[in-house]
Tab-separated table of C-alpha atoms in Angstrom:
chain	number	residue	atom	x	y	z
A	466	MET	CA	-32.398	-7.074	13.997
A	467	ALA	CA	-34.077	-3.985	15.429
A	468	GLU	CA	-32.391	-0.643	14.980
A	469	LEU	CA	-30.198	0.255	17.919
A	470	TRP	CA	-29.373	3.758	16.776
A	471	GLY	CA	-31.335	6.841	17.738
A	472	GLY	CA	-32.404	10.225	16.439
A	473	GLU	CA	-29.017	11.655	15.559
A	474	THR	CA	-28.129	8.651	13.442
A	475	ARG	CA	-31.524	8.795	11.735
A	476	LYS	CA	-30.987	12.465	10.854
A	477	ALA	CA	-27.581	11.648	9.402
A	478	VAL	CA	-29.017	8.854	7.260
A	479	GLU	CA	-31.635	11.287	5.944
A	480	ASN	CA	-29.171	14.138	5.453
A	481	PHE	CA	-26.416	12.238	3.638
A	482	PRO	CA	-27.856	9.899	0.986
A	483	VAL	CA	-24.674	10.403	-1.038
A	484	SER	CA	-22.744	7.285	-2.040
A	485	GLY	CA	-24.401	4.319	-0.398
A	486	GLU	CA	-20.940	3.553	0.955
A	487	ARG	CA	-20.656	3.382	4.723
A	488	VAL	CA	-17.806	4.414	6.972
A	489	PRO	CA	-15.035	1.781	6.750
A	490	LEU	CA	-15.678	-0.964	9.277
A	491	PRO	CA	-12.180	-0.804	10.804
A	492	VAL	CA	-13.026	2.767	11.867
A	493	VAL	CA	-16.347	1.624	13.349
A	494	HIS	CA	-14.581	-1.125	15.260
A	495	TRP	CA	-12.054	1.335	16.615
A	496	LEU	CA	-14.781	3.706	17.722
A	497	GLY	CA	-16.043	0.797	19.803
A	498	ARG	CA	-12.580	-0.042	21.098
A	499	ILE	CA	-11.865	3.560	22.120
A	500	LYS	CA	-15.215	3.994	23.837
A	501	GLY	CA	-14.789	0.730	25.700
A	502	ALA	CA	-11.396	1.852	26.994
A	503	ALA	CA	-12.803	5.298	27.812
A	504	ALA	CA	-15.633	3.817	29.894
A	505	ARG	CA	-13.193	1.683	31.876
A	506	VAL	CA	-10.901	4.646	32.504
A	507	ASN	CA	-13.777	6.902	33.534
A	508	GLY	CA	-14.887	4.165	35.904
A	509	ASP	CA	-11.376	3.880	37.353
A	510	LEU	CA	-11.236	7.667	37.790
A	511	GLY	CA	-14.514	7.631	39.700
A	512	LEU	CA	-16.243	9.745	37.061
A	513	LEU	CA	-18.608	6.995	35.943
A	514	ASP	CA	-20.573	4.559	38.070
A	515	THR	CA	-18.759	1.225	38.066
A	516	ALA	CA	-21.802	-0.747	36.983
A	517	LEU	CA	-22.521	1.643	34.141
A	518	ALA	CA	-18.878	1.585	33.101
A	519	GLU	CA	-18.955	-2.208	32.921
A	520	ARG	CA	-22.135	-2.240	30.836
A	521	ILE	CA	-20.825	0.422	28.467
A	522	SER	CA	-17.476	-1.281	28.034
A	523	ALA	CA	-19.134	-4.642	27.336
A	524	ALA	CA	-21.388	-3.053	24.718
A	525	ALA	CA	-18.448	-1.202	23.166
A	526	ASP	CA	-16.412	-4.404	23.063
A	527	ALA	CA	-19.200	-6.014	21.050
A	528	VAL	CA	-19.051	-3.138	18.548
A	529	ALA	CA	-15.273	-3.465	18.385
A	530	ALA	CA	-15.634	-7.184	17.671
A	531	GLY	CA	-17.875	-6.478	14.686
A	532	ASP	CA	-21.003	-7.958	16.235
A	533	HIS	CA	-23.130	-4.957	15.259
A	534	ASP	CA	-21.727	-3.789	11.927
A	535	ASP	CA	-25.246	-3.544	10.498
A	536	GLN	CA	-26.047	-0.807	13.029
A	537	PHE	CA	-23.751	1.747	11.356
A	538	PRO	CA	-25.689	2.994	8.319
A	539	VAL	CA	-24.285	6.532	7.962
A	540	ASP	CA	-22.798	7.391	4.569
A	541	VAL	CA	-19.052	7.937	4.548
A	542	PHE	CA	-19.575	11.317	2.889
A	543	GLN	CA	-20.985	13.092	5.913
A	544	THR	CA	-20.104	15.967	8.165
A	545	GLY	CA	-16.359	16.448	7.889
A	546	SER	CA	-15.542	15.865	11.552
A	547	GLY	CA	-17.222	12.460	11.600
A	548	THR	CA	-19.686	13.676	14.223
A	549	SER	CA	-22.504	11.614	12.738
A	550	SER	CA	-20.521	8.385	13.046
A	551	ASN	CA	-19.416	9.247	16.563
A	552	MET	CA	-23.040	9.871	17.546
A	553	ASN	CA	-24.028	6.648	15.782
A	554	ALA	CA	-21.521	4.768	17.954
A	555	ASN	CA	-22.710	6.532	21.105
A	556	GLU	CA	-26.346	5.657	20.403
A	557	VAL	CA	-25.706	2.029	19.513
A	558	ILE	CA	-23.513	1.433	22.562
A	559	ALA	CA	-26.012	3.179	24.855
A	560	ALA	CA	-28.840	1.035	23.492
A	561	LEU	CA	-26.826	-2.135	23.978
A	562	ALA	CA	-25.850	-1.089	27.523
A	563	GLY	CA	-29.500	-0.306	28.420
A	564	ASP	CA	-31.145	2.325	30.616
A	565	PRO	CA	-30.101	4.651	32.140
A	566	VAL	CA	-26.985	4.850	29.928
A	567	HIS	CA	-26.971	8.122	27.978
A	568	PRO	CA	-25.195	8.400	24.593
A	569	ASN	CA	-23.574	11.757	25.389
A	570	ASP	CA	-23.315	11.957	29.156
A	571	HIS	CA	-22.012	8.426	29.662
A	572	VAL	CA	-20.754	6.792	26.460
A	573	ASN	CA	-19.155	10.010	25.184
A	574	MET	CA	-17.801	11.099	28.581
A	575	GLY	CA	-14.479	12.938	28.276
A	576	GLN	CA	-14.683	12.829	24.492
A	577	SER	CA	-15.659	14.852	21.455
A	578	SER	CA	-16.190	13.784	17.859
A	579	ASN	CA	-13.283	16.105	17.074
A	580	ASP	CA	-10.775	13.957	18.931
A	581	VAL	CA	-12.423	10.509	18.972
A	582	PHE	CA	-13.227	10.123	15.275
A	583	PRO	CA	-9.753	11.031	13.968
A	584	SER	CA	-8.250	8.861	16.696
A	585	ALA	CA	-10.313	5.935	15.420
A	586	VAL	CA	-9.213	6.636	11.844
A	587	HIS	CA	-5.529	6.774	12.791
A	588	ALA	CA	-5.758	3.626	14.899
A	589	ALA	CA	-7.702	1.731	12.238
A	590	ALA	CA	-5.182	2.650	9.543
A	591	LEU	CA	-2.311	1.791	11.884
A	592	GLN	CA	-3.694	-1.660	12.625
A	593	GLU	CA	-4.395	-2.402	8.955
A	594	VAL	CA	-0.868	-1.335	8.026
A	595	VAL	CA	0.883	-3.257	10.789
A	596	ASP	CA	-1.224	-6.422	10.758
A	597	ARG	CA	-1.950	-6.742	7.034
A	598	LEU	CA	-0.134	-4.446	4.617
A	599	LEU	CA	3.423	-4.711	5.915
A	600	PRO	CA	3.323	-8.548	5.994
A	601	ALA	CA	1.888	-8.553	2.452
A	602	LEU	CA	4.672	-6.298	1.169
A	603	GLU	CA	7.244	-8.435	2.930
A	604	HIS	CA	5.798	-11.523	1.242
A	605	LEU	CA	5.932	-9.889	-2.192
A	606	GLY	CA	9.492	-8.685	-1.620
A	607	ASP	CA	10.577	-12.157	-0.499
A	608	THR	CA	8.914	-13.768	-3.522
A	609	LEU	CA	10.718	-11.426	-5.907
A	610	ALA	CA	13.995	-11.948	-4.059
A	611	GLY	CA	13.567	-15.723	-4.352
A	612	LYS	CA	13.273	-15.420	-8.120
A	613	ALA	CA	16.286	-13.111	-8.177
A	614	GLU	CA	18.386	-15.751	-6.432
A	615	GLU	CA	17.037	-18.545	-8.641
A	616	TRP	CA	17.883	-16.637	-11.819
A	617	LYS	CA	21.127	-14.945	-10.797
A	618	ASP	CA	23.150	-16.696	-13.530
A	619	ILE	CA	20.693	-16.294	-16.445
A	620	VAL	CA	22.197	-13.689	-18.776
A	621	LYS	CA	19.857	-11.533	-20.831
A	622	THR	CA	19.785	-8.277	-22.735
A	623	GLY	CA	19.565	-5.172	-20.630
A	624	ARG	CA	17.515	-2.259	-21.897
A	625	THR	CA	17.670	1.497	-21.403
A	626	HIS	CA	15.363	3.970	-23.196
A	627	LEU	CA	13.542	0.808	-24.390
A	628	MET	CA	16.617	0.089	-26.520
A	629	ASP	CA	19.172	-2.715	-26.256
A	630	ALA	CA	21.814	-2.057	-23.621
A	631	VAL	CA	24.631	-4.088	-22.097
A	632	PRO	CA	23.810	-7.579	-20.789
A	633	VAL	CA	22.482	-8.105	-17.284
A	634	THR	CA	21.053	-11.153	-15.573
A	635	LEU	CA	17.395	-11.913	-15.072
A	636	GLY	CA	18.258	-12.218	-11.395
A	637	GLN	CA	19.589	-8.672	-11.319
A	638	GLU	CA	16.357	-7.354	-12.795
A	639	PHE	CA	14.245	-9.146	-10.218
A	640	ALA	CA	16.581	-8.155	-7.387
A	641	GLY	CA	15.870	-4.564	-8.378
A	642	TYR	CA	12.138	-5.234	-8.149
A	643	ALA	CA	12.558	-6.867	-4.743
A	644	ALA	CA	14.520	-3.851	-3.506
A	645	GLN	CA	11.772	-1.498	-4.683
A	646	ILE	CA	9.181	-3.357	-2.640
A	647	ARG	CA	11.431	-3.604	0.400
A	648	GLN	CA	12.150	0.117	0.223
A	649	GLY	CA	8.401	0.690	0.032
A	650	HIS	CA	7.931	-1.494	3.094
A	651	ALA	CA	10.504	0.625	4.931
A	652	ARG	CA	8.809	3.880	3.908
A	653	VAL	CA	5.402	2.726	5.130
A	654	SER	CA	6.868	1.300	8.328
A	655	ASP	CA	8.684	4.547	9.076
A	656	ALA	CA	5.450	6.512	8.794
A	657	THR	CA	3.649	4.401	11.402
A	658	ALA	CA	5.285	6.316	14.253
A	659	ARG	CA	3.420	9.492	13.267
A	660	LEU	CA	0.298	7.578	12.273
A	661	GLY	CA	0.058	6.200	15.814
A	662	GLN	CA	-0.085	9.654	17.385
A	663	ILE	CA	-3.785	10.132	18.144
A	664	PRO	CA	-5.499	13.362	19.244
A	665	LEU	CA	-7.585	11.738	21.987
A	666	GLY	CA	-8.013	14.085	24.955
A	667	GLY	CA	-8.200	17.285	22.945
A	668	THR	CA	-12.028	17.213	22.942
A	669	ALA	CA	-13.604	20.046	20.941
A	670	ALA	CA	-10.685	22.293	19.998
A	671	GLY	CA	-7.528	20.736	21.425
A	672	THR	CA	-7.791	22.238	24.908
A	673	GLY	CA	-9.050	19.113	26.676
A	674	LEU	CA	-12.172	20.857	27.990
A	675	ASN	CA	-14.401	18.531	30.111
A	676	THR	CA	-11.752	15.804	30.225
A	677	HIS	CA	-9.906	14.529	33.282
A	678	PRO	CA	-6.183	15.346	32.969
A	679	GLU	CA	-5.288	11.643	33.190
A	680	PHE	CA	-8.006	10.452	30.816
A	681	ALA	CA	-6.165	10.447	27.482
A	682	GLU	CA	-2.964	8.936	28.830
A	683	ARG	CA	-4.829	6.139	30.573
A	684	VAL	CA	-6.978	5.352	27.535
A	685	ARG	CA	-3.920	5.239	25.276
A	686	ALA	CA	-2.185	2.913	27.728
A	687	ARG	CA	-5.170	0.563	27.669
A	688	LEU	CA	-5.267	0.570	23.883
A	689	VAL	CA	-1.560	-0.226	23.673
A	690	GLU	CA	-1.968	-3.030	26.208
A	691	GLU	CA	-4.923	-4.504	24.286
A	692	THR	CA	-3.426	-4.292	20.796
A	693	GLY	CA	0.355	-3.938	21.069
A	694	LEU	CA	0.176	-1.153	18.481
A	695	PRO	CA	2.463	1.895	18.758
A	696	ILE	CA	-0.297	4.298	19.839
A	697	ALA	CA	1.116	7.451	21.395
A	698	ALA	CA	0.375	10.999	22.465
A	699	PRO	CA	0.558	13.659	19.764
A	700	ALA	CA	3.529	15.965	19.455
A	701	ASP	CA	1.113	18.839	20.057
A	702	GLY	CA	-2.591	18.687	20.823
A	703	PHE	CA	-3.512	21.516	18.486
A	704	GLU	CA	-1.513	20.099	15.589
A	705	ALA	CA	-3.187	16.755	16.177
A	706	GLN	CA	-6.696	18.161	15.673
A	707	GLY	CA	-6.056	20.983	13.241
A	708	ALA	CA	-4.104	18.829	10.792
A	709	ARG	CA	-4.161	15.256	9.571
A	710	ASP	CA	-0.575	15.174	8.344
A	711	GLY	CA	0.030	11.685	9.730
A	712	LEU	CA	-2.623	10.296	7.393
A	713	VAL	CA	-1.250	12.290	4.464
A	714	GLU	CA	2.258	10.993	5.151
A	715	VAL	CA	1.174	7.364	5.133
A	716	SER	CA	-0.797	7.906	1.952
A	717	GLY	CA	2.315	9.381	0.357
A	718	ALA	CA	4.260	6.249	1.259
A	719	LEU	CA	1.473	4.119	-0.213
A	720	LYS	CA	1.662	6.164	-3.396
A	721	VAL	CA	5.354	5.325	-3.707
A	722	VAL	CA	4.501	1.634	-3.346
A	723	ALA	CA	1.909	2.076	-6.098
A	724	VAL	CA	4.524	3.713	-8.325
A	725	SER	CA	6.899	0.800	-7.673
A	726	LEU	CA	4.194	-1.741	-8.445
A	727	THR	CA	3.418	0.079	-11.683
A	728	LYS	CA	7.025	-0.148	-12.811
A	729	ILE	CA	7.322	-3.805	-11.880
A	730	ALA	CA	3.981	-4.900	-13.339
A	731	ASN	CA	4.621	-3.023	-16.596
A	732	ASP	CA	8.053	-4.615	-16.955
A	733	ILE	CA	6.743	-8.112	-16.278
A	734	ALA	CA	3.877	-7.734	-18.741
A	735	ILE	CA	6.284	-6.559	-21.451
A	736	LEU	CA	8.900	-9.207	-20.667
A	737	GLY	CA	6.165	-11.805	-21.093
A	738	SER	CA	4.711	-10.282	-24.266
A	739	GLY	CA	4.395	-12.500	-27.302
A	740	PRO	CA	4.545	-15.408	-27.652
A	741	ARG	CA	6.080	-14.659	-31.069
A	742	ALA	CA	5.792	-10.955	-31.788
A	743	GLY	CA	6.877	-9.676	-28.358
A	744	LEU	CA	9.889	-10.034	-26.095
A	745	ALA	CA	8.780	-13.431	-24.776
A	746	GLU	CA	11.676	-13.591	-22.312
A	747	ILE	CA	9.537	-15.040	-19.535
A	748	PHE	CA	6.424	-17.186	-19.338
A	749	LEU	CA	3.651	-15.892	-17.073
A	750	PRO	CA	1.263	-18.348	-15.411
A	751	GLU	CA	-1.703	-19.168	-17.650
A	752	LEU	CA	-4.678	-18.394	-15.428
A	753	GLN	CA	-7.599	-18.036	-17.832
A	754	LYS	CA	-8.596	-17.566	-21.470
A	755	GLY	CA	-7.383	-14.227	-22.765
A	756	SER	CA	-9.927	-13.683	-25.490
A	757	SER	CA	-13.497	-14.610	-26.328
A	758	ILE	CA	-12.619	-14.682	-30.035
A	759	MET	CA	-8.887	-15.444	-30.407
A	760	PRO	CA	-8.174	-19.111	-29.551
A	761	GLY	CA	-5.216	-19.855	-27.307
A	762	LYS	CA	-4.577	-16.237	-26.327
A	763	VAL	CA	-3.271	-15.710	-22.798
A	764	ASN	CA	-3.083	-12.246	-21.269
A	765	PRO	CA	-1.067	-10.819	-18.341
A	766	VAL	CA	-4.193	-10.549	-16.196
A	767	ILE	CA	-2.537	-10.192	-12.791
A	768	PRO	CA	-0.138	-7.421	-13.876
A	769	GLU	CA	-3.165	-5.663	-15.372
A	770	VAL	CA	-4.952	-5.852	-12.014
A	771	VAL	CA	-1.855	-4.495	-10.283
A	772	LEU	CA	-1.695	-1.557	-12.686
A	773	GLN	CA	-5.346	-0.683	-12.120
A	774	VAL	CA	-4.980	-0.873	-8.354
A	775	ALA	CA	-1.857	1.279	-8.447
A	776	ALA	CA	-3.727	3.924	-10.443
A	777	GLN	CA	-6.554	3.895	-7.885
A	778	VAL	CA	-4.124	4.268	-4.973
A	779	ILE	CA	-2.461	7.225	-6.669
A	780	GLY	CA	-5.898	8.759	-7.232
A	781	ASN	CA	-6.803	8.147	-3.596
A	782	ASP	CA	-3.622	9.929	-2.568
A	783	THR	CA	-4.588	12.992	-4.581
A	784	ALA	CA	-7.912	13.204	-2.732
A	785	ILE	CA	-6.142	12.639	0.595
A	786	THR	CA	-3.670	15.411	-0.195
A	787	ILE	CA	-6.501	17.822	-0.943
A	788	GLY	CA	-8.406	16.734	2.165
A	789	GLY	CA	-5.318	17.103	4.315
A	790	MET	CA	-4.610	20.655	3.180
A	791	GLN	CA	-8.126	21.798	4.046
A	792	GLY	CA	-7.823	21.850	7.811
A	793	ASN	CA	-9.117	25.209	9.011
A	794	PHE	CA	-7.778	26.580	12.292
A	795	GLU	CA	-8.453	24.075	15.116
A	796	LEU	CA	-9.979	21.224	13.118
A	797	ASN	CA	-9.562	19.371	9.854
A	798	VAL	CA	-13.053	18.654	8.528
A	799	ARG	CA	-12.332	16.229	5.681
A	800	ILE	CA	-11.700	13.240	7.929
A	801	PRO	CA	-14.315	10.826	6.500
A	802	LEU	CA	-12.846	11.360	3.024
A	803	LEU	CA	-9.349	10.688	4.375
A	804	ALA	CA	-10.568	7.557	6.157
A	805	ARG	CA	-12.328	6.187	3.080
A	806	ASN	CA	-9.409	6.672	0.728
A	807	LEU	CA	-6.577	5.730	3.060
A	808	LEU	CA	-8.184	2.533	4.305
A	809	GLY	CA	-9.206	1.759	0.736
A	810	SER	CA	-5.614	2.116	-0.436
A	811	ILE	CA	-4.294	-0.035	2.394
A	812	HIS	CA	-6.802	-2.773	1.587
A	813	LEU	CA	-6.115	-2.686	-2.157
A	814	LEU	CA	-2.347	-2.807	-1.739
A	815	THR	CA	-2.615	-5.612	0.804
A	816	THR	CA	-4.736	-7.907	-1.326
A	817	THR	CA	-2.979	-7.055	-4.577
A	818	SER	CA	0.536	-7.553	-3.203
A	819	ARG	CA	-0.331	-11.088	-2.142
A	820	LEU	CA	-2.148	-11.762	-5.407
A	821	PHE	CA	0.827	-10.512	-7.431
A	822	ALA	CA	3.234	-12.650	-5.420
A	823	ASP	CA	1.238	-15.879	-5.383
A	824	ARG	CA	-0.595	-15.901	-8.713
A	825	CYS	CA	2.015	-14.259	-10.900
A	826	ILE	CA	5.589	-13.884	-9.607
A	827	ALA	CA	5.811	-17.336	-8.010
A	828	GLY	CA	4.765	-19.022	-11.254
A	829	ILE	CA	6.990	-17.151	-13.724
A	830	GLU	CA	9.422	-19.272	-15.717
A	831	PRO	CA	12.306	-17.990	-17.856
A	832	ASN	CA	12.282	-18.627	-21.606
A	833	LEU	CA	15.921	-19.710	-21.727
A	834	PRO	CA	16.297	-20.143	-25.516
A	835	ARG	CA	14.829	-16.696	-26.145
A	836	LEU	CA	16.925	-15.046	-23.429
A	837	THR	CA	20.080	-16.612	-24.885
A	838	GLU	CA	19.161	-15.661	-28.452
A	839	LEU	CA	18.583	-12.013	-27.602
A	840	ALA	CA	21.626	-11.763	-25.344
A	841	GLU	CA	23.968	-13.251	-27.939
A	842	GLY	CA	22.561	-11.017	-30.667
A	843	ASN	CA	22.906	-7.863	-28.584
A	844	LEU	CA	25.276	-5.448	-30.335
A	845	GLN	CA	25.745	-3.339	-27.215
A	846	VAL	CA	28.188	-5.896	-25.852
A	847	ALA	CA	30.584	-3.807	-27.940
A	848	THR	CA	30.659	-1.455	-24.958
A	849	ALA	CA	33.041	-3.911	-23.318
A	850	LEU	CA	35.492	-3.295	-26.181
A	851	ASN	CA	35.803	0.416	-25.382
A	852	PRO	CA	38.871	0.012	-23.104
A	853	HIS	CA	40.623	-1.931	-25.891
A	854	ILE	CA	39.660	-0.076	-29.104
A	855	GLY	CA	38.007	3.191	-27.991
A	856	TYR	CA	34.437	4.470	-28.258
A	857	ASP	CA	34.602	5.722	-31.866
A	858	LYS	CA	35.897	2.462	-33.320
A	859	GLY	CA	33.348	0.543	-31.275
A	860	ALA	CA	30.543	2.764	-32.625
A	861	ALA	CA	31.689	2.145	-36.190
A	862	ILE	CA	31.633	-1.606	-35.624
A	863	VAL	CA	28.121	-1.475	-34.133
A	864	LYS	CA	26.804	0.650	-37.004
A	865	GLU	CA	28.220	-1.695	-39.613
A	866	ALA	CA	26.904	-4.768	-37.829
A	867	THR	CA	23.465	-3.154	-37.532
A	868	ALA	CA	23.328	-2.184	-41.209
A	869	SER	CA	24.608	-5.512	-42.506
A	870	GLY	CA	22.875	-7.816	-40.041
A	871	ARG	CA	26.163	-9.627	-39.512
A	872	PRO	CA	27.444	-10.798	-36.105
A	873	LEU	CA	29.313	-8.228	-34.049
A	874	ARG	CA	32.328	-10.495	-33.572
A	875	GLU	CA	32.714	-11.002	-37.322
A	876	VAL	CA	32.634	-7.271	-38.061
A	877	ALA	CA	35.016	-6.521	-35.191
A	878	ARG	CA	37.455	-9.074	-36.560
A	879	GLU	CA	37.456	-7.269	-39.910
A	880	HIS	CA	38.236	-4.028	-38.093
A	881	GLY	CA	41.394	-5.595	-36.718
A	882	VAL	CA	40.264	-6.571	-33.247
A	883	GLU	CA	42.246	-9.577	-32.099
A	884	GLU	CA	40.471	-12.824	-31.274
A	885	SER	CA	41.932	-12.905	-27.766
A	886	VAL	CA	40.508	-9.438	-27.080
A	887	LEU	CA	37.119	-10.518	-28.376
A	888	ASP	CA	37.131	-13.661	-26.242
A	889	GLU	CA	37.992	-11.719	-23.111
A	890	ALA	CA	35.809	-8.649	-23.660
A	891	LEU	CA	32.669	-10.297	-25.048
A	892	ASP	CA	32.135	-12.782	-22.230
A	893	LEU	CA	28.436	-12.127	-21.478
A	894	ARG	CA	28.541	-13.390	-17.901
A	895	LYS	CA	31.530	-11.200	-17.142
A	896	ILE	CA	29.801	-8.180	-18.682
A	897	ALA	CA	26.652	-8.825	-16.630
A	898	ALA	CA	28.674	-9.179	-13.465
A	899	GLY	CA	30.377	-5.878	-14.193
A	900	SER	CA	27.065	-4.095	-14.742
A	901	SER	CA	26.132	-4.521	-11.078
A	902	ALA	CA	29.038	-2.359	-9.954
């Protein structure tokens, strides 16, 4: 297809041969959506000829639909305001609309790169979070919670400091994982209110120069009507262009999700380690050969993917934090970097959460004989004897049992603990139930 862009886009392509990575397509699509709504509003306000407004809005709708993704060649590492991508959108839409539509005078009417590009980034991230990430996190949380319910009566050894601790249930462990993901869902969801505040209408420096006083409100109303997303006016127009704190906040919530996923994936990989020299308390789904040289080896491939993704999201957040703190006076000029990393994190967490749920968590099976063996051999059940014999006597029993390799009950009996006390105190299910208090 012939190039639809013009001179400004060509200059940007020549000036920024940096990464070969283009601006994220959700941002491109939202540039189209915003410019389509802007043309309709300018037509309604009598600022733009009705026929031109219709042609511009139709062309912008096609960009928003992804029909012209190949017409946006500018590298993501470009001028920090996103001016090059805004001009790219103006030129493509003007070319699609046809003469005499002008990229600046008509397509960009009432707008500036300084308010339109960050608005597109916020809206793109908001839509990806609401439509894709939050449902994916909900699915992962539900999958973990389903396993927690299924395994609520399977007693196993608890561990603290990587050492044996009092018994818990496998269900309790997985309920903790489910709660982590659901808390992460809540954190991300809470941040969407600020994410949806877009700086549209501020034009160059937040003053609204060259914009009709009703323009921004009407465009936002159209965008809300079209998408149902919680798009709103900013708390302050100068804050909304000088800072990108809404993007930084969401990234921070994504980082917490990545931290949670790291904890969960590490635990699951270790719980499934073995089959003979590890914990081997659970069986992970066997998805592929684990070694090109060791026959029969199966590795925790999905947890390993999760751990790599989590590390990338945390790295993305560091770059976003640095980009967010470098807003100077009336404009943050690290917006393309923020867009790249935030939308990248959202995409990675979305796909990986579903992958983790469907190709790992859903297929895990408990190794019941191993869980029982380790739980019954756990010397820390002696903790339940503390109310009956005291901490010091309990410690002496544990030390002797550890040194001799003999069963805890046998050693306790020799230390004068009555059988009825042992029967009552060393009930593993009762101990596990008490550990949830």
